[in-house]
N, C-alpha and C. Protein backbone atom coordinates (compact mmCIF):
# COMPACT_ATOMS: atom_id res chain seq x y z
N MET A 1 -26.37 2.61 14.79
CA MET A 1 -25.29 3.37 14.20
C MET A 1 -25.64 4.88 14.26
N PRO A 2 -24.73 5.74 14.64
CA PRO A 2 -25.04 7.21 14.75
C PRO A 2 -25.46 7.74 13.38
N VAL A 3 -26.38 8.63 13.36
CA VAL A 3 -26.83 9.16 12.08
C VAL A 3 -25.78 9.91 11.29
N PHE A 4 -24.79 10.51 12.05
CA PHE A 4 -23.72 11.25 11.38
C PHE A 4 -22.68 10.35 10.71
N TYR A 5 -22.79 9.04 10.96
CA TYR A 5 -21.85 8.09 10.40
C TYR A 5 -22.42 7.56 9.13
N GLN A 6 -22.15 8.23 7.99
CA GLN A 6 -22.73 7.92 6.73
C GLN A 6 -22.18 6.68 6.15
N ASN A 7 -22.95 6.15 5.09
CA ASN A 7 -22.52 4.94 4.44
C ASN A 7 -21.16 5.07 3.81
N GLU A 8 -20.88 6.25 3.21
CA GLU A 8 -19.56 6.48 2.58
C GLU A 8 -18.39 6.37 3.61
N GLU A 9 -18.62 6.89 4.77
CA GLU A 9 -17.66 6.79 5.81
C GLU A 9 -17.46 5.35 6.25
N VAL A 10 -18.48 4.62 6.31
CA VAL A 10 -18.40 3.14 6.64
C VAL A 10 -17.50 2.46 5.64
N GLU A 11 -17.76 2.67 4.39
CA GLU A 11 -16.99 1.98 3.35
C GLU A 11 -15.52 2.42 3.41
N GLN A 12 -15.24 3.70 3.66
CA GLN A 12 -13.86 4.17 3.79
C GLN A 12 -13.18 3.52 4.96
N ASP A 13 -13.86 3.31 6.04
CA ASP A 13 -13.29 2.70 7.22
C ASP A 13 -13.03 1.21 6.96
N LYS A 14 -13.90 0.57 6.24
CA LYS A 14 -13.70 -0.84 5.94
C LYS A 14 -12.37 -0.95 5.13
N LEU A 15 -12.23 -0.12 4.06
CA LEU A 15 -11.04 -0.25 3.23
C LEU A 15 -9.79 0.16 4.02
N ARG A 16 -9.89 1.21 4.86
CA ARG A 16 -8.71 1.69 5.64
C ARG A 16 -8.22 0.55 6.53
N VAL A 17 -9.11 -0.13 7.20
CA VAL A 17 -8.66 -1.22 8.10
C VAL A 17 -8.11 -2.38 7.32
N MET A 18 -8.85 -2.75 6.23
CA MET A 18 -8.33 -3.87 5.40
C MET A 18 -6.95 -3.60 4.85
N LEU A 19 -6.67 -2.37 4.47
CA LEU A 19 -5.36 -2.04 3.93
C LEU A 19 -4.30 -2.19 4.97
N LYS A 20 -4.58 -2.15 6.29
CA LYS A 20 -3.61 -2.33 7.31
C LYS A 20 -3.19 -3.75 7.50
N ALA A 21 -3.83 -4.65 6.77
CA ALA A 21 -3.41 -6.07 6.77
C ALA A 21 -2.02 -6.27 6.07
N ALA A 22 -1.58 -5.25 5.36
CA ALA A 22 -0.34 -5.32 4.70
C ALA A 22 0.44 -3.98 4.98
N ALA A 23 1.77 -4.05 4.85
CA ALA A 23 2.52 -2.84 5.05
C ALA A 23 2.29 -1.82 3.93
N ASP A 24 2.58 -0.60 4.22
CA ASP A 24 2.35 0.51 3.23
C ASP A 24 3.11 0.26 1.95
N THR A 25 4.39 -0.20 2.06
CA THR A 25 5.19 -0.47 0.87
C THR A 25 4.55 -1.64 0.06
N THR A 26 3.99 -2.63 0.77
CA THR A 26 3.35 -3.72 0.10
C THR A 26 2.11 -3.29 -0.65
N ASN A 27 1.30 -2.43 -0.01
CA ASN A 27 0.11 -1.85 -0.64
C ASN A 27 0.51 -1.03 -1.87
N LYS A 28 1.62 -0.34 -1.83
CA LYS A 28 2.09 0.43 -2.96
C LYS A 28 2.43 -0.47 -4.11
N THR A 29 3.09 -1.58 -3.80
CA THR A 29 3.42 -2.58 -4.83
C THR A 29 2.16 -3.21 -5.40
N TYR A 30 1.20 -3.55 -4.53
CA TYR A 30 -0.06 -4.12 -4.95
C TYR A 30 -0.78 -3.15 -5.89
N GLY A 31 -0.76 -1.89 -5.58
CA GLY A 31 -1.47 -0.93 -6.42
C GLY A 31 -0.87 -0.81 -7.85
N SER A 32 0.46 -0.85 -7.90
CA SER A 32 1.15 -0.80 -9.17
C SER A 32 0.84 -2.01 -9.99
N SER A 33 0.92 -3.20 -9.36
CA SER A 33 0.59 -4.45 -10.05
C SER A 33 -0.82 -4.51 -10.52
N TRP A 34 -1.74 -4.04 -9.70
CA TRP A 34 -3.19 -4.04 -10.07
C TRP A 34 -3.42 -3.16 -11.29
N ARG A 35 -2.84 -2.02 -11.30
CA ARG A 35 -2.99 -1.12 -12.46
C ARG A 35 -2.49 -1.77 -13.74
N GLN A 36 -1.40 -2.55 -13.64
CA GLN A 36 -0.88 -3.22 -14.85
C GLN A 36 -1.88 -4.31 -15.27
N TRP A 37 -2.46 -5.05 -14.33
CA TRP A 37 -3.50 -6.00 -14.72
C TRP A 37 -4.71 -5.36 -15.29
N VAL A 38 -5.16 -4.23 -14.74
CA VAL A 38 -6.29 -3.48 -15.27
C VAL A 38 -6.06 -3.04 -16.70
N ASN A 39 -4.89 -2.52 -16.95
CA ASN A 39 -4.50 -2.06 -18.28
C ASN A 39 -4.47 -3.23 -19.27
N PHE A 40 -3.91 -4.34 -18.83
CA PHE A 40 -3.85 -5.58 -19.65
C PHE A 40 -5.27 -6.06 -19.97
N SER A 41 -6.15 -6.04 -18.96
CA SER A 41 -7.49 -6.47 -19.22
C SER A 41 -8.23 -5.50 -20.17
N LYS A 42 -7.94 -4.24 -20.06
CA LYS A 42 -8.64 -3.23 -20.83
C LYS A 42 -8.29 -3.40 -22.31
N VAL A 43 -6.99 -3.63 -22.56
CA VAL A 43 -6.50 -3.86 -23.96
C VAL A 43 -7.21 -5.11 -24.58
N ARG A 44 -7.42 -6.13 -23.74
CA ARG A 44 -8.01 -7.34 -24.20
C ARG A 44 -9.55 -7.29 -24.11
N ARG A 45 -10.05 -6.13 -23.65
CA ARG A 45 -11.50 -5.90 -23.55
C ARG A 45 -12.17 -6.95 -22.65
N LYS A 46 -11.49 -7.18 -21.48
CA LYS A 46 -12.05 -8.15 -20.53
C LYS A 46 -12.14 -7.37 -19.19
N PRO A 47 -13.07 -7.79 -18.35
CA PRO A 47 -13.18 -7.11 -17.02
C PRO A 47 -12.01 -7.53 -16.09
N PRO A 48 -11.50 -6.60 -15.27
CA PRO A 48 -10.38 -7.03 -14.43
C PRO A 48 -10.72 -7.94 -13.30
N PHE A 49 -12.02 -7.88 -12.84
CA PHE A 49 -12.44 -8.77 -11.76
C PHE A 49 -12.89 -10.15 -12.34
N LEU A 50 -12.32 -11.19 -11.82
CA LEU A 50 -12.61 -12.58 -12.24
C LEU A 50 -13.65 -13.10 -11.23
N THR A 51 -14.88 -13.13 -11.65
CA THR A 51 -15.94 -13.52 -10.72
C THR A 51 -16.49 -14.96 -10.97
N GLY A 52 -15.79 -15.72 -11.78
CA GLY A 52 -16.23 -17.11 -11.96
C GLY A 52 -17.36 -17.18 -12.98
N GLY A 53 -18.53 -17.50 -12.48
CA GLY A 53 -19.69 -17.60 -13.42
C GLY A 53 -19.57 -18.73 -14.40
N GLY A 54 -18.95 -19.79 -13.99
CA GLY A 54 -18.89 -21.00 -14.81
C GLY A 54 -17.77 -20.96 -15.84
N ASN A 55 -16.94 -19.91 -15.82
CA ASN A 55 -15.82 -19.73 -16.82
C ASN A 55 -14.50 -19.81 -16.13
N GLU A 56 -14.34 -20.74 -15.21
CA GLU A 56 -13.07 -20.85 -14.48
C GLU A 56 -11.89 -21.07 -15.39
N THR A 57 -12.07 -21.90 -16.41
CA THR A 57 -10.99 -22.25 -17.33
C THR A 57 -10.63 -21.04 -18.13
N LEU A 58 -11.56 -20.25 -18.60
CA LEU A 58 -11.29 -19.07 -19.38
C LEU A 58 -10.59 -18.03 -18.49
N GLU A 59 -10.96 -17.90 -17.22
CA GLU A 59 -10.28 -16.96 -16.34
C GLU A 59 -8.85 -17.39 -16.12
N GLU A 60 -8.66 -18.72 -15.94
CA GLU A 60 -7.28 -19.20 -15.79
C GLU A 60 -6.43 -18.88 -16.97
N ASP A 61 -7.06 -19.04 -18.14
CA ASP A 61 -6.35 -18.70 -19.39
C ASP A 61 -5.95 -17.23 -19.39
N GLU A 62 -6.79 -16.36 -18.92
CA GLU A 62 -6.47 -14.94 -18.88
C GLU A 62 -5.28 -14.70 -17.97
N LEU A 63 -5.25 -15.33 -16.78
CA LEU A 63 -4.12 -15.18 -15.85
C LEU A 63 -2.87 -15.74 -16.48
N LEU A 64 -2.95 -16.88 -17.17
CA LEU A 64 -1.80 -17.47 -17.77
C LEU A 64 -1.26 -16.56 -18.87
N THR A 65 -2.16 -16.00 -19.69
CA THR A 65 -1.73 -15.08 -20.72
C THR A 65 -1.02 -13.84 -20.14
N PHE A 66 -1.52 -13.36 -19.04
CA PHE A 66 -0.94 -12.23 -18.32
C PHE A 66 0.44 -12.65 -17.84
N ALA A 67 0.57 -13.87 -17.30
CA ALA A 67 1.87 -14.36 -16.84
C ALA A 67 2.83 -14.47 -17.96
N VAL A 68 2.43 -14.97 -19.13
CA VAL A 68 3.32 -15.14 -20.25
C VAL A 68 3.76 -13.71 -20.75
N HIS A 69 2.78 -12.78 -20.75
CA HIS A 69 3.10 -11.38 -21.16
C HIS A 69 4.14 -10.77 -20.18
N THR A 70 3.95 -11.00 -18.86
CA THR A 70 4.82 -10.43 -17.89
C THR A 70 6.22 -11.07 -17.95
N THR A 71 6.31 -12.37 -18.06
CA THR A 71 7.63 -13.02 -17.96
C THR A 71 8.28 -13.23 -19.31
N GLY A 72 7.46 -13.34 -20.37
CA GLY A 72 8.03 -13.61 -21.69
C GLY A 72 8.31 -12.34 -22.48
N VAL A 73 7.29 -11.45 -22.51
CA VAL A 73 7.43 -10.20 -23.30
C VAL A 73 8.18 -9.15 -22.49
N LEU A 74 7.80 -8.92 -21.23
CA LEU A 74 8.48 -7.96 -20.41
C LEU A 74 9.78 -8.52 -19.74
N ASN A 75 9.97 -9.81 -19.83
CA ASN A 75 11.16 -10.45 -19.30
C ASN A 75 11.39 -10.20 -17.79
N LEU A 76 10.29 -10.31 -17.04
CA LEU A 76 10.31 -10.16 -15.58
C LEU A 76 10.42 -11.50 -14.94
N SER A 77 10.85 -11.54 -13.68
CA SER A 77 11.26 -12.78 -12.97
C SER A 77 10.04 -13.46 -12.36
N TYR A 78 10.34 -14.65 -11.82
CA TYR A 78 9.31 -15.43 -11.10
C TYR A 78 8.80 -14.68 -9.90
N SER A 79 9.67 -14.06 -9.13
CA SER A 79 9.24 -13.37 -7.91
C SER A 79 8.33 -12.22 -8.28
N THR A 80 8.63 -11.47 -9.38
CA THR A 80 7.82 -10.31 -9.79
C THR A 80 6.41 -10.87 -10.25
N MET A 81 6.42 -11.97 -10.98
CA MET A 81 5.11 -12.51 -11.46
C MET A 81 4.31 -12.96 -10.29
N LYS A 82 4.91 -13.64 -9.31
CA LYS A 82 4.12 -14.10 -8.16
C LYS A 82 3.59 -12.90 -7.41
N SER A 83 4.35 -11.82 -7.31
CA SER A 83 3.91 -10.64 -6.54
C SER A 83 2.69 -10.05 -7.27
N ARG A 84 2.74 -10.02 -8.60
CA ARG A 84 1.58 -9.49 -9.35
C ARG A 84 0.35 -10.28 -9.13
N LEU A 85 0.50 -11.63 -9.11
CA LEU A 85 -0.68 -12.45 -8.83
C LEU A 85 -1.23 -12.27 -7.45
N VAL A 86 -0.35 -12.13 -6.54
CA VAL A 86 -0.84 -11.90 -5.16
C VAL A 86 -1.55 -10.56 -5.02
N ALA A 87 -1.09 -9.58 -5.80
CA ALA A 87 -1.75 -8.27 -5.84
C ALA A 87 -3.16 -8.40 -6.39
N ILE A 88 -3.32 -9.16 -7.45
CA ILE A 88 -4.65 -9.40 -8.11
C ILE A 88 -5.51 -10.07 -7.04
N ARG A 89 -5.01 -11.01 -6.35
CA ARG A 89 -5.76 -11.73 -5.34
C ARG A 89 -6.25 -10.74 -4.22
N ALA A 90 -5.31 -9.85 -3.76
CA ALA A 90 -5.64 -8.91 -2.69
C ALA A 90 -6.75 -7.97 -3.12
N HIS A 91 -6.75 -7.47 -4.30
CA HIS A 91 -7.76 -6.51 -4.76
C HIS A 91 -9.12 -7.27 -4.92
N HIS A 92 -9.09 -8.48 -5.33
CA HIS A 92 -10.33 -9.23 -5.44
C HIS A 92 -10.97 -9.41 -4.03
N LEU A 93 -10.13 -9.81 -3.06
CA LEU A 93 -10.69 -10.07 -1.77
C LEU A 93 -11.15 -8.76 -1.13
N ARG A 94 -10.50 -7.69 -1.32
CA ARG A 94 -10.95 -6.40 -0.73
C ARG A 94 -12.29 -6.02 -1.35
N ALA A 95 -12.51 -6.36 -2.64
CA ALA A 95 -13.73 -5.99 -3.26
C ALA A 95 -14.87 -6.95 -2.97
N GLY A 96 -14.59 -8.02 -2.16
CA GLY A 96 -15.67 -8.92 -1.84
C GLY A 96 -15.82 -10.07 -2.79
N CYS A 97 -14.87 -10.18 -3.74
CA CYS A 97 -14.86 -11.26 -4.70
C CYS A 97 -14.16 -12.51 -4.16
N LYS A 98 -14.33 -13.62 -4.76
CA LYS A 98 -13.68 -14.85 -4.35
C LYS A 98 -12.22 -14.76 -4.76
N ASP A 99 -11.39 -15.65 -4.12
CA ASP A 99 -9.99 -15.71 -4.48
C ASP A 99 -9.80 -16.17 -5.87
N PRO A 100 -9.25 -15.42 -6.81
CA PRO A 100 -9.19 -15.87 -8.20
C PRO A 100 -8.06 -16.87 -8.49
N LEU A 101 -7.22 -17.07 -7.46
CA LEU A 101 -6.09 -18.03 -7.68
C LEU A 101 -6.42 -19.47 -7.20
N VAL A 102 -7.57 -19.61 -6.48
CA VAL A 102 -7.87 -20.92 -6.01
C VAL A 102 -8.36 -21.82 -7.15
N GLY A 103 -7.82 -23.04 -7.15
CA GLY A 103 -8.20 -23.97 -8.15
C GLY A 103 -7.53 -23.79 -9.52
N LYS A 104 -6.67 -22.86 -9.62
CA LYS A 104 -5.97 -22.61 -10.92
C LYS A 104 -4.67 -23.42 -10.98
N GLU A 105 -4.81 -24.71 -11.16
CA GLU A 105 -3.65 -25.62 -11.05
C GLU A 105 -2.64 -25.38 -12.22
N ARG A 106 -3.12 -25.08 -13.44
CA ARG A 106 -2.20 -24.83 -14.50
C ARG A 106 -1.38 -23.58 -14.27
N LEU A 107 -1.96 -22.57 -13.66
CA LEU A 107 -1.23 -21.37 -13.32
C LEU A 107 -0.09 -21.63 -12.34
N TRP A 108 -0.41 -22.45 -11.30
CA TRP A 108 0.61 -22.76 -10.32
C TRP A 108 1.70 -23.63 -10.93
N LEU A 109 1.31 -24.53 -11.88
CA LEU A 109 2.30 -25.29 -12.62
C LEU A 109 3.24 -24.42 -13.42
N TYR A 110 2.65 -23.36 -14.00
CA TYR A 110 3.47 -22.39 -14.76
C TYR A 110 4.45 -21.71 -13.87
N LEU A 111 3.99 -21.28 -12.66
CA LEU A 111 4.88 -20.61 -11.73
C LEU A 111 6.03 -21.53 -11.23
N ARG A 112 5.67 -22.75 -10.96
CA ARG A 112 6.75 -23.72 -10.53
C ARG A 112 7.79 -23.87 -11.65
N GLY A 113 7.29 -24.00 -12.89
CA GLY A 113 8.23 -24.14 -13.99
C GLY A 113 9.09 -22.92 -14.17
N LEU A 114 8.43 -21.73 -14.04
CA LEU A 114 9.14 -20.52 -14.17
C LEU A 114 10.25 -20.37 -13.06
N LYS A 115 9.92 -20.78 -11.90
CA LYS A 115 10.89 -20.74 -10.77
C LYS A 115 12.11 -21.55 -11.10
N ARG A 116 11.95 -22.71 -11.65
CA ARG A 116 13.06 -23.61 -12.02
C ARG A 116 13.84 -22.98 -13.18
N LEU A 117 13.15 -22.39 -14.12
CA LEU A 117 13.90 -21.77 -15.21
C LEU A 117 14.71 -20.54 -14.77
N ASP A 118 14.23 -19.85 -13.82
CA ASP A 118 14.94 -18.68 -13.26
C ASP A 118 16.28 -19.09 -12.56
N GLY A 119 16.30 -20.33 -12.03
CA GLY A 119 17.54 -20.83 -11.44
C GLY A 119 17.61 -20.30 -10.02
N ALA A 120 18.76 -20.52 -9.37
CA ALA A 120 18.97 -20.14 -7.97
C ALA A 120 18.99 -18.66 -7.78
N VAL A 121 18.50 -18.22 -6.68
CA VAL A 121 18.54 -16.73 -6.38
C VAL A 121 19.97 -16.35 -6.09
N VAL A 122 20.32 -15.16 -6.73
CA VAL A 122 21.68 -14.66 -6.49
C VAL A 122 21.66 -13.83 -5.20
N ARG A 123 22.34 -14.34 -4.20
CA ARG A 123 22.33 -13.63 -2.93
C ARG A 123 23.32 -12.57 -2.90
N LYS A 124 23.06 -11.51 -2.12
CA LYS A 124 23.94 -10.38 -1.96
C LYS A 124 25.07 -10.76 -0.95
N PHE A 125 26.22 -10.26 -1.19
CA PHE A 125 27.29 -10.51 -0.29
C PHE A 125 27.19 -9.60 0.95
N PRO A 126 27.54 -10.10 2.12
CA PRO A 126 27.44 -9.31 3.39
C PRO A 126 28.53 -8.29 3.39
N VAL A 127 28.29 -7.18 4.14
CA VAL A 127 29.29 -6.19 4.40
C VAL A 127 30.21 -6.76 5.46
N THR A 128 31.51 -6.50 5.26
CA THR A 128 32.54 -7.09 6.21
C THR A 128 33.12 -5.93 7.03
N PRO A 129 33.80 -6.25 8.13
CA PRO A 129 34.52 -5.25 8.92
C PRO A 129 35.61 -4.56 8.12
N GLU A 130 36.22 -5.30 7.17
CA GLU A 130 37.25 -4.69 6.31
C GLU A 130 36.63 -3.58 5.50
N MET A 131 35.43 -3.76 5.01
CA MET A 131 34.75 -2.73 4.21
C MET A 131 34.42 -1.53 5.10
N LEU A 132 34.06 -1.78 6.33
CA LEU A 132 33.77 -0.70 7.25
C LEU A 132 35.02 0.11 7.51
N ARG A 133 36.15 -0.51 7.69
CA ARG A 133 37.41 0.19 7.91
C ARG A 133 37.80 1.00 6.67
N TRP A 134 37.54 0.43 5.52
CA TRP A 134 37.83 1.20 4.25
C TRP A 134 36.99 2.48 4.22
N VAL A 135 35.72 2.34 4.51
CA VAL A 135 34.85 3.53 4.51
C VAL A 135 35.36 4.61 5.48
N HIS A 136 35.77 4.13 6.69
CA HIS A 136 36.33 5.10 7.67
C HIS A 136 37.57 5.82 7.16
N ASN A 137 38.41 5.10 6.52
CA ASN A 137 39.67 5.67 5.98
C ASN A 137 39.39 6.58 4.82
N TYR A 138 38.30 6.30 4.05
CA TYR A 138 37.86 7.10 2.95
C TYR A 138 37.32 8.50 3.44
N LEU A 139 36.61 8.48 4.53
CA LEU A 139 35.95 9.64 5.06
C LEU A 139 36.91 10.45 5.98
N SER A 140 36.48 11.63 6.36
CA SER A 140 37.23 12.39 7.33
C SER A 140 36.27 12.93 8.39
N PRO A 141 35.72 12.08 9.22
CA PRO A 141 34.76 12.50 10.26
C PRO A 141 35.45 13.20 11.40
N VAL A 142 34.54 13.84 12.21
CA VAL A 142 35.07 14.48 13.45
C VAL A 142 35.39 13.40 14.42
N ARG A 143 36.56 13.53 15.10
CA ARG A 143 36.98 12.50 16.07
C ARG A 143 36.11 12.56 17.36
N PRO A 144 36.15 11.51 18.14
CA PRO A 144 35.39 11.53 19.41
C PRO A 144 35.76 12.70 20.32
N ASP A 145 36.99 13.23 20.22
CA ASP A 145 37.35 14.34 21.12
C ASP A 145 37.07 15.65 20.50
N GLY A 146 36.37 15.69 19.33
CA GLY A 146 35.93 16.89 18.69
C GLY A 146 36.96 17.47 17.68
N SER A 147 38.13 16.84 17.55
CA SER A 147 39.11 17.36 16.59
C SER A 147 38.87 16.73 15.26
N VAL A 148 39.58 17.29 14.22
CA VAL A 148 39.45 16.79 12.88
C VAL A 148 40.87 16.69 12.26
N ASP A 149 40.96 15.84 11.25
CA ASP A 149 42.22 15.74 10.55
C ASP A 149 42.28 16.75 9.40
N ARG A 150 42.98 17.89 9.68
CA ARG A 150 43.01 18.99 8.72
C ARG A 150 43.74 18.59 7.46
N SER A 151 44.56 17.59 7.51
CA SER A 151 45.36 17.23 6.36
C SER A 151 44.52 16.39 5.38
N LYS A 152 43.33 16.03 5.78
CA LYS A 152 42.50 15.10 4.95
C LYS A 152 41.27 15.85 4.54
N GLU A 153 40.97 15.97 3.28
CA GLU A 153 39.79 16.65 2.75
C GLU A 153 38.54 15.82 2.98
N PRO A 154 37.48 16.43 3.48
CA PRO A 154 36.26 15.69 3.67
C PRO A 154 35.67 15.30 2.28
N ARG A 155 35.00 14.11 2.20
CA ARG A 155 34.46 13.63 1.01
C ARG A 155 33.11 14.20 0.64
N PHE A 156 32.41 14.66 1.61
CA PHE A 156 31.01 15.09 1.42
C PHE A 156 30.87 16.58 1.82
N GLY A 157 31.82 17.36 1.50
CA GLY A 157 31.74 18.85 1.66
C GLY A 157 32.20 19.42 2.97
N SER A 158 32.10 18.64 4.04
CA SER A 158 32.56 19.12 5.33
C SER A 158 32.83 17.93 6.24
N HIS A 159 33.57 18.16 7.37
CA HIS A 159 33.84 17.13 8.29
C HIS A 159 32.57 16.66 8.98
N ARG A 160 31.63 17.60 9.18
CA ARG A 160 30.38 17.24 9.83
C ARG A 160 29.51 16.35 8.91
N ASN A 161 29.55 16.65 7.60
CA ASN A 161 28.84 15.78 6.69
C ASN A 161 29.39 14.33 6.66
N ASP A 162 30.72 14.29 6.67
CA ASP A 162 31.42 12.99 6.70
C ASP A 162 31.03 12.28 7.97
N THR A 163 30.94 13.01 9.11
CA THR A 163 30.54 12.38 10.33
C THR A 163 29.14 11.80 10.25
N ALA A 164 28.26 12.50 9.67
CA ALA A 164 26.90 12.04 9.51
C ALA A 164 26.81 10.72 8.64
N VAL A 165 27.62 10.74 7.62
CA VAL A 165 27.68 9.53 6.73
C VAL A 165 28.28 8.39 7.52
N TRP A 166 29.34 8.61 8.23
CA TRP A 166 29.98 7.57 9.01
C TRP A 166 29.08 7.03 10.13
N SER A 167 28.31 7.89 10.75
CA SER A 167 27.38 7.47 11.79
C SER A 167 26.23 6.60 11.16
N ALA A 168 25.76 7.01 9.96
CA ALA A 168 24.76 6.22 9.29
C ALA A 168 25.29 4.80 8.94
N VAL A 169 26.45 4.83 8.42
CA VAL A 169 27.01 3.49 8.02
C VAL A 169 27.19 2.58 9.16
N ARG A 170 27.68 3.12 10.27
CA ARG A 170 27.89 2.30 11.53
C ARG A 170 26.56 1.85 12.08
N THR A 171 25.53 2.72 12.04
CA THR A 171 24.24 2.34 12.56
C THR A 171 23.65 1.21 11.77
N GLY A 172 23.73 1.32 10.43
CA GLY A 172 23.18 0.26 9.57
C GLY A 172 23.96 -1.02 9.78
N PHE A 173 25.25 -0.93 9.94
CA PHE A 173 26.10 -2.14 10.06
C PHE A 173 25.86 -2.90 11.42
N PHE A 174 25.99 -2.20 12.48
CA PHE A 174 25.92 -2.80 13.79
C PHE A 174 24.48 -3.20 14.19
N TRP A 175 23.50 -2.51 13.66
CA TRP A 175 22.10 -2.87 14.00
C TRP A 175 21.45 -3.68 12.93
N LEU A 176 22.25 -4.09 11.92
CA LEU A 176 21.77 -5.03 10.89
C LEU A 176 20.51 -4.47 10.16
N LEU A 177 20.53 -3.18 9.83
CA LEU A 177 19.35 -2.55 9.25
C LEU A 177 19.40 -2.74 7.71
N ARG A 178 18.20 -2.84 7.16
CA ARG A 178 18.09 -2.71 5.71
C ARG A 178 18.27 -1.25 5.33
N SER A 179 18.71 -1.01 4.09
CA SER A 179 18.98 0.35 3.67
C SER A 179 17.70 1.23 3.80
N SER A 180 16.52 0.61 3.53
CA SER A 180 15.25 1.39 3.61
C SER A 180 14.88 1.75 5.05
N GLU A 181 15.62 1.19 6.03
CA GLU A 181 15.30 1.48 7.41
C GLU A 181 16.09 2.62 7.99
N TYR A 182 17.05 3.14 7.22
CA TYR A 182 17.77 4.27 7.72
C TYR A 182 18.28 5.25 6.58
N LEU A 183 17.86 5.03 5.35
CA LEU A 183 18.25 5.88 4.23
C LEU A 183 17.03 6.25 3.41
N ALA A 184 17.22 7.34 2.67
CA ALA A 184 16.20 7.71 1.65
C ALA A 184 16.50 6.95 0.40
N ASN A 185 15.52 6.12 -0.04
CA ASN A 185 15.75 5.17 -1.11
C ASN A 185 14.97 5.43 -2.38
N ASP A 186 15.57 5.10 -3.49
CA ASP A 186 14.91 5.05 -4.79
C ASP A 186 14.20 6.37 -5.14
N GLY A 187 14.74 7.48 -4.68
CA GLY A 187 14.18 8.73 -5.06
C GLY A 187 12.88 9.09 -4.40
N VAL A 188 12.39 8.28 -3.43
CA VAL A 188 11.08 8.53 -2.81
C VAL A 188 11.28 9.29 -1.50
N GLY A 189 12.43 9.64 -1.09
CA GLY A 189 12.66 10.43 0.09
C GLY A 189 12.69 9.56 1.37
N PHE A 190 12.73 10.27 2.46
CA PHE A 190 12.84 9.68 3.81
C PHE A 190 11.49 9.25 4.37
N ASP A 191 11.31 8.05 4.82
CA ASP A 191 10.04 7.60 5.37
C ASP A 191 10.14 7.49 6.86
N PRO A 192 9.62 8.51 7.62
CA PRO A 192 9.77 8.50 9.04
C PRO A 192 9.03 7.33 9.76
N LYS A 193 8.07 6.72 9.09
CA LYS A 193 7.34 5.59 9.64
C LYS A 193 8.16 4.36 9.60
N LYS A 194 9.12 4.29 8.74
CA LYS A 194 9.90 3.09 8.51
C LYS A 194 11.37 3.22 8.97
N CYS A 195 11.87 4.45 8.93
CA CYS A 195 13.28 4.65 9.15
C CYS A 195 13.59 4.99 10.67
N VAL A 196 14.77 4.69 11.08
CA VAL A 196 15.27 5.11 12.38
C VAL A 196 15.41 6.60 12.42
N THR A 197 14.85 7.27 13.48
CA THR A 197 15.00 8.69 13.59
C THR A 197 15.63 9.00 14.94
N GLY A 198 15.82 10.30 15.22
CA GLY A 198 16.41 10.69 16.51
C GLY A 198 15.51 10.36 17.69
N ASN A 199 14.20 10.22 17.44
CA ASN A 199 13.33 9.81 18.52
C ASN A 199 13.43 8.38 18.89
N ASP A 200 14.07 7.60 18.05
CA ASP A 200 14.25 6.18 18.29
C ASP A 200 15.55 5.83 19.03
N ALA A 201 16.29 6.89 19.36
CA ALA A 201 17.63 6.62 19.96
C ALA A 201 17.81 7.40 21.19
N GLN A 202 18.51 6.83 22.18
CA GLN A 202 18.86 7.49 23.39
C GLN A 202 20.37 7.49 23.46
N LEU A 203 21.06 8.65 23.47
CA LEU A 203 22.42 8.75 23.44
C LEU A 203 23.05 8.93 24.80
N TYR A 204 24.14 8.21 25.08
CA TYR A 204 24.88 8.36 26.34
C TYR A 204 26.31 8.69 26.00
N ALA A 205 27.08 8.95 27.00
CA ALA A 205 28.48 9.27 26.83
C ALA A 205 29.24 8.14 26.24
N ASP A 206 28.91 6.89 26.56
CA ASP A 206 29.67 5.74 26.16
C ASP A 206 28.86 4.74 25.32
N ARG A 207 27.63 5.08 25.03
CA ARG A 207 26.82 4.11 24.26
C ARG A 207 25.52 4.77 23.71
N ALA A 208 24.75 3.98 22.90
CA ALA A 208 23.56 4.48 22.41
C ALA A 208 22.54 3.32 22.44
N THR A 209 21.26 3.65 22.71
CA THR A 209 20.22 2.59 22.68
C THR A 209 19.17 2.96 21.65
N LEU A 210 18.81 1.98 20.78
CA LEU A 210 17.76 2.18 19.85
C LEU A 210 16.48 1.50 20.31
N TYR A 211 15.34 2.21 20.14
CA TYR A 211 14.06 1.65 20.63
C TYR A 211 13.28 1.16 19.42
């Protein structure tokens, strides 16, 4: 190993590559869930890392208590609870610890029961062509020939702004994009790594291609 490649750099590279096993948004969720588990453990004066040591049942009790706190006190769902447990697992594995969820049969029974109590997942309704036509009639975008309807006030300050909104709506609709793939979401701004940008599109007179 080169002498300039210090131990600290090695450890940073290990973590950097391991983090690439999950998407950036997933790692962000894991980080938030892990902090909640650390705070929970701190209040109970317990270490956040479950290392076994012959106390598997006690560790399972801690995870079950955390699950009851998350779903009962905070009133969060099965999917949120499962996500938090997966985050705890991910941080243990990255730290070189064993998988804390292996062999925890009571914990998995709790999750299965919670899933049944939550009931069926409420699915979102799909956007229809009728909705798309309504949006077009609501806006006042620039026409393909460059003209505008002067009798109709733009909804977003100008005809150009309405055109940008209409273009975004059509892009999301026809390319079946998630909102996070072409919009700034949840107050966190625009993510160029995840969203469609001008560099991802080739425009022609009669069509467009997304890469």
